[in-house]
């Protein structure tokens, strides 16, 4: 009759002595294993920090490019309001707004592209060359506009 009680008592004693997986891991892990895991955790933390910093740079780049892209539209809008040209020439006002919007989109695209490539490739991307190409495109567009008016 005592055997079932003794068995239950023995099981309770073993259950009280049982260790958690973390305790078992600590008991069997070596200093080398702990060092490797610490290096892995440090590398993972640095990777997450770098990813957050890259996201912040991309967001800042996007915001700056949007602000630069709004400059032509803002200037044209200010002139329209100041001169009240929508009363005298509504068609020309709409065309001016369209040109301002298109110019803003081009400015946004160029700025965002150049800044994004600079962030992505760092020193491997030649910023001066990119801005010279953009300046040549702008100069060519101005030349063609002047030539067409003549």
Tab-separated table of N, CA, C and O in Angstrom, residues 84-138:
chain	number	residue	atom	x	y	z
A	84	UNK	N	-3.293	88.076	-60.450
A	84	UNK	CA	-4.690	87.698	-60.699
A	84	UNK	C	-4.919	87.385	-62.178
A	84	UNK	O	-5.878	87.833	-62.803
A	85	UNK	N	-4.044	86.572	-62.711
A	85	UNK	CA	-4.091	86.265	-64.139
A	85	UNK	C	-5.218	85.308	-64.499
A	85	UNK	O	-5.548	85.177	-65.672
A	86	UNK	N	-5.796	84.643	-63.535
A	86	UNK	CA	-6.882	83.711	-63.859
A	86	UNK	C	-8.111	84.447	-64.368
A	86	UNK	O	-8.935	83.875	-65.050
A	87	UNK	N	-8.243	85.740	-64.056
A	87	UNK	CA	-9.393	86.519	-64.535
A	87	UNK	C	-9.251	86.835	-66.029
A	87	UNK	O	-10.198	86.707	-66.791
A	88	UNK	N	-8.049	87.276	-66.404
A	88	UNK	CA	-7.824	87.696	-67.790
A	88	UNK	C	-7.521	86.528	-68.720
A	88	UNK	O	-7.919	86.543	-69.883
A	89	UNK	N	-6.796	85.543	-68.245
A	89	UNK	CA	-6.319	84.460	-69.099
A	89	UNK	C	-6.412	83.117	-68.355
A	89	UNK	O	-5.397	82.568	-67.926
A	90	UNK	N	-7.612	82.569	-68.235
A	90	UNK	CA	-7.736	81.307	-67.486
A	90	UNK	C	-7.029	80.142	-68.173
A	90	UNK	O	-6.462	79.277	-67.515
A	91	UNK	N	-7.031	80.108	-69.478
A	91	UNK	CA	-6.353	79.021	-70.200
A	91	UNK	C	-4.852	79.065	-69.988
A	91	UNK	O	-4.205	78.034	-69.769
A	92	UNK	N	-4.293	80.262	-70.075
A	92	UNK	CA	-2.851	80.424	-69.837
A	92	UNK	C	-2.477	80.093	-68.404
A	92	UNK	O	-1.402	79.542	-68.147
A	93	UNK	N	-3.368	80.401	-67.478
A	93	UNK	CA	-3.112	80.080	-66.069
A	93	UNK	C	-3.058	78.573	-65.873
A	93	UNK	O	-2.170	78.060	-65.175
A	94	UNK	N	-3.972	77.859	-66.493
A	94	UNK	CA	-3.983	76.399	-66.367
A	94	UNK	C	-2.735	75.805	-67.008
A	94	UNK	O	-2.109	74.893	-66.451
A	95	UNK	N	-2.339	76.346	-68.170
A	95	UNK	CA	-1.116	75.864	-68.821
A	95	UNK	C	0.111	76.157	-67.962
A	95	UNK	O	1.012	75.316	-67.851
A	96	UNK	N	0.151	77.325	-67.346
A	96	UNK	CA	1.285	77.666	-66.477
A	96	UNK	C	1.358	76.718	-65.284
A	96	UNK	O	2.448	76.277	-64.893
A	97	UNK	N	0.200	76.397	-64.722
A	97	UNK	CA	0.187	75.448	-63.609
A	97	UNK	C	0.635	74.061	-64.067
A	97	UNK	O	1.350	73.354	-63.345
A	98	UNK	N	0.249	73.669	-65.263
A	98	UNK	CA	0.688	72.385	-65.807
A	98	UNK	C	2.189	72.344	-66.024
A	98	UNK	O	2.848	71.357	-65.695
A	99	UNK	N	2.730	73.437	-66.573
A	99	UNK	CA	4.181	73.509	-66.787
A	99	UNK	C	4.906	73.489	-65.438
A	99	UNK	O	5.930	72.821	-65.269
A	100	UNK	N	4.365	74.223	-64.457
A	100	UNK	CA	4.973	74.232	-63.123
A	100	UNK	C	4.939	72.864	-62.478
A	100	UNK	O	5.908	72.437	-61.837
A	101	UNK	N	3.849	72.153	-62.654
A	101	UNK	CA	3.730	70.809	-62.105
A	101	UNK	C	4.705	69.849	-62.793
A	101	UNK	O	5.373	69.048	-62.134
A	102	UNK	N	4.808	69.951	-64.108
A	102	UNK	CA	5.749	69.095	-64.843
A	102	UNK	C	7.193	69.418	-64.458
A	102	UNK	O	8.010	68.510	-64.237
A	103	UNK	N	7.503	70.703	-64.366
A	103	UNK	CA	8.858	71.100	-63.958
A	103	UNK	C	9.169	70.631	-62.546
A	103	UNK	O	10.285	70.178	-62.265
A	104	UNK	N	8.193	70.727	-61.667
A	104	UNK	CA	8.392	70.245	-60.301
A	104	UNK	C	8.620	68.748	-60.253
A	104	UNK	O	9.441	68.251	-59.486
A	105	UNK	N	7.892	68.009	-61.090
A	105	UNK	CA	8.068	66.561	-61.135
A	105	UNK	C	9.468	66.194	-61.644
A	105	UNK	O	10.107	65.279	-61.124
A	106	UNK	N	9.937	66.937	-62.647
A	106	UNK	CA	11.287	66.686	-63.165
A	106	UNK	C	12.330	67.016	-62.103
A	106	UNK	O	13.269	66.237	-61.874
A	107	UNK	N	12.182	68.157	-61.432
A	107	UNK	CA	13.115	68.513	-60.365
A	107	UNK	C	13.107	67.478	-59.249
A	107	UNK	O	14.151	67.098	-58.719
A	108	UNK	N	11.917	67.040	-58.866
A	108	UNK	CA	11.816	66.018	-57.828
A	108	UNK	C	12.541	64.748	-58.251
A	108	UNK	O	13.333	64.185	-57.498
A	109	UNK	N	12.272	64.300	-59.460
A	109	UNK	CA	12.884	63.062	-59.930
A	109	UNK	C	14.404	63.146	-59.991
A	109	UNK	O	15.105	62.227	-59.552
A	110	UNK	N	14.906	64.250	-60.509
A	110	UNK	CA	16.359	64.401	-60.601
A	110	UNK	C	16.997	64.466	-59.222
A	110	UNK	O	17.997	63.792	-58.953
A	111	UNK	N	16.452	65.288	-58.349
A	111	UNK	CA	17.029	65.423	-57.008
A	111	UNK	C	16.941	64.125	-56.222
A	111	UNK	O	17.907	63.717	-55.588
A	112	UNK	N	15.778	63.501	-56.247
A	112	UNK	CA	15.631	62.259	-55.487
A	112	UNK	C	16.548	61.177	-56.037
A	112	UNK	O	17.180	60.446	-55.286
A	113	UNK	N	16.627	61.093	-57.356
A	113	UNK	CA	17.506	60.091	-57.959
A	113	UNK	C	18.964	60.294	-57.592
A	113	UNK	O	19.654	59.358	-57.196
A	114	UNK	N	19.439	61.523	-57.700
A	114	UNK	CA	20.837	61.803	-57.387
A	114	UNK	C	21.110	61.566	-55.905
A	114	UNK	O	22.098	60.918	-55.533
A	115	UNK	N	20.248	62.072	-55.040
A	115	UNK	CA	20.478	61.911	-53.600
A	115	UNK	C	20.350	60.448	-53.169
A	115	UNK	O	21.119	59.970	-52.333
A	116	UNK	N	19.399	59.727	-53.745
A	116	UNK	CA	19.229	58.319	-53.391
A	116	UNK	C	20.444	57.500	-53.828
A	116	UNK	O	20.935	56.650	-53.080
A	117	UNK	N	20.929	57.770	-55.032
A	117	UNK	CA	22.113	57.050	-55.492
A	117	UNK	C	23.331	57.398	-54.645
A	117	UNK	O	24.175	56.544	-54.372
A	118	UNK	N	23.421	58.650	-54.216
A	118	UNK	CA	24.537	59.053	-53.359
A	118	UNK	C	24.464	58.318	-52.021
A	118	UNK	O	25.478	57.861	-51.494
A	119	UNK	N	23.269	58.178	-51.464
A	119	UNK	CA	23.118	57.457	-50.201
A	119	UNK	C	23.416	55.976	-50.402
A	119	UNK	O	24.110	55.351	-49.603
A	120	UNK	N	22.908	55.411	-51.481
A	120	UNK	CA	23.048	53.968	-51.695
A	120	UNK	C	24.484	53.564	-52.010
A	120	UNK	O	24.978	52.570	-51.483
A	121	UNK	N	25.163	54.322	-52.863
A	121	UNK	CA	26.496	53.936	-53.298
A	121	UNK	C	27.611	54.717	-52.628
A	121	UNK	O	28.774	54.400	-52.823
A	122	UNK	N	27.289	55.743	-51.886
A	122	UNK	CA	28.304	56.495	-51.153
A	122	UNK	C	29.316	57.140	-52.083
A	122	UNK	O	28.973	57.828	-53.042
A	123	UNK	N	30.581	56.897	-51.797
A	123	UNK	CA	31.651	57.512	-52.579
A	123	UNK	C	31.781	56.901	-53.974
A	123	UNK	O	32.425	57.486	-54.833
A	124	UNK	N	31.166	55.767	-54.192
A	124	UNK	CA	31.231	55.139	-55.511
A	124	UNK	C	30.402	55.875	-56.553
A	124	UNK	O	30.562	55.662	-57.743
A	125	UNK	N	29.515	56.761	-56.095
A	125	UNK	CA	28.671	57.518	-57.012
A	125	UNK	C	29.261	58.906	-57.174
A	125	UNK	O	29.472	59.629	-56.210
A	126	UNK	N	29.522	59.291	-58.400
A	126	UNK	CA	30.136	60.583	-58.682
A	126	UNK	C	29.053	61.661	-58.753
A	126	UNK	O	28.410	61.857	-59.788
A	127	UNK	N	28.865	62.374	-57.660
A	127	UNK	CA	27.814	63.387	-57.561
A	127	UNK	C	28.064	64.559	-58.510
A	127	UNK	O	27.131	65.066	-59.125
A	128	UNK	N	29.297	64.971	-58.610
A	128	UNK	CA	29.618	66.122	-59.469
A	128	UNK	C	29.256	65.812	-60.919
A	128	UNK	O	28.668	66.648	-61.612
A	129	UNK	N	29.580	64.623	-61.369
A	129	UNK	CA	29.242	64.240	-62.734
A	129	UNK	C	27.728	64.233	-62.937
A	129	UNK	O	27.236	64.710	-63.967
A	130	UNK	N	26.988	63.735	-61.972
A	130	UNK	CA	25.529	63.706	-62.085
A	130	UNK	C	24.958	65.111	-62.175
A	130	UNK	O	24.074	65.396	-62.989
A	131	UNK	N	25.452	66.030	-61.321
A	131	UNK	CA	24.961	67.404	-61.383
A	131	UNK	C	25.382	68.104	-62.664
A	131	UNK	O	24.642	68.934	-63.199
A	132	UNK	N	26.546	67.783	-63.219
A	132	UNK	CA	26.957	68.349	-64.508
A	132	UNK	C	26.043	67.856	-65.630
A	132	UNK	O	25.688	68.633	-66.532
A	133	UNK	N	25.657	66.603	-65.581
A	133	UNK	CA	24.732	66.075	-66.587
A	133	UNK	C	23.386	66.775	-66.486
A	133	UNK	O	22.791	67.166	-67.499
A	134	UNK	N	22.900	66.978	-65.259
A	134	UNK	CA	21.625	67.679	-65.059
A	134	UNK	C	21.738	69.114	-65.559
A	134	UNK	O	20.835	69.627	-66.232
A	135	UNK	N	22.842	69.777	-65.232
A	135	UNK	CA	23.038	71.158	-65.698
A	135	UNK	C	23.079	71.214	-67.224
A	135	UNK	O	22.531	72.141	-67.843
A	136	UNK	N	23.703	70.232	-67.862
A	136	UNK	CA	23.740	70.190	-69.326
A	136	UNK	C	22.336	69.984	-69.889
A	136	UNK	O	21.969	70.610	-70.900
A	137	UNK	N	21.534	69.136	-69.247
A	137	UNK	CA	20.150	68.952	-69.699
A	137	UNK	C	19.348	70.243	-69.571
A	137	UNK	O	18.593	70.607	-70.478
A	138	UNK	N	19.515	70.958	-68.468
A	138	UNK	CA	18.795	72.220	-68.269
A	138	UNK	C	19.258	73.248	-69.306
A	138	UNK	O	18.438	73.959	-69.903
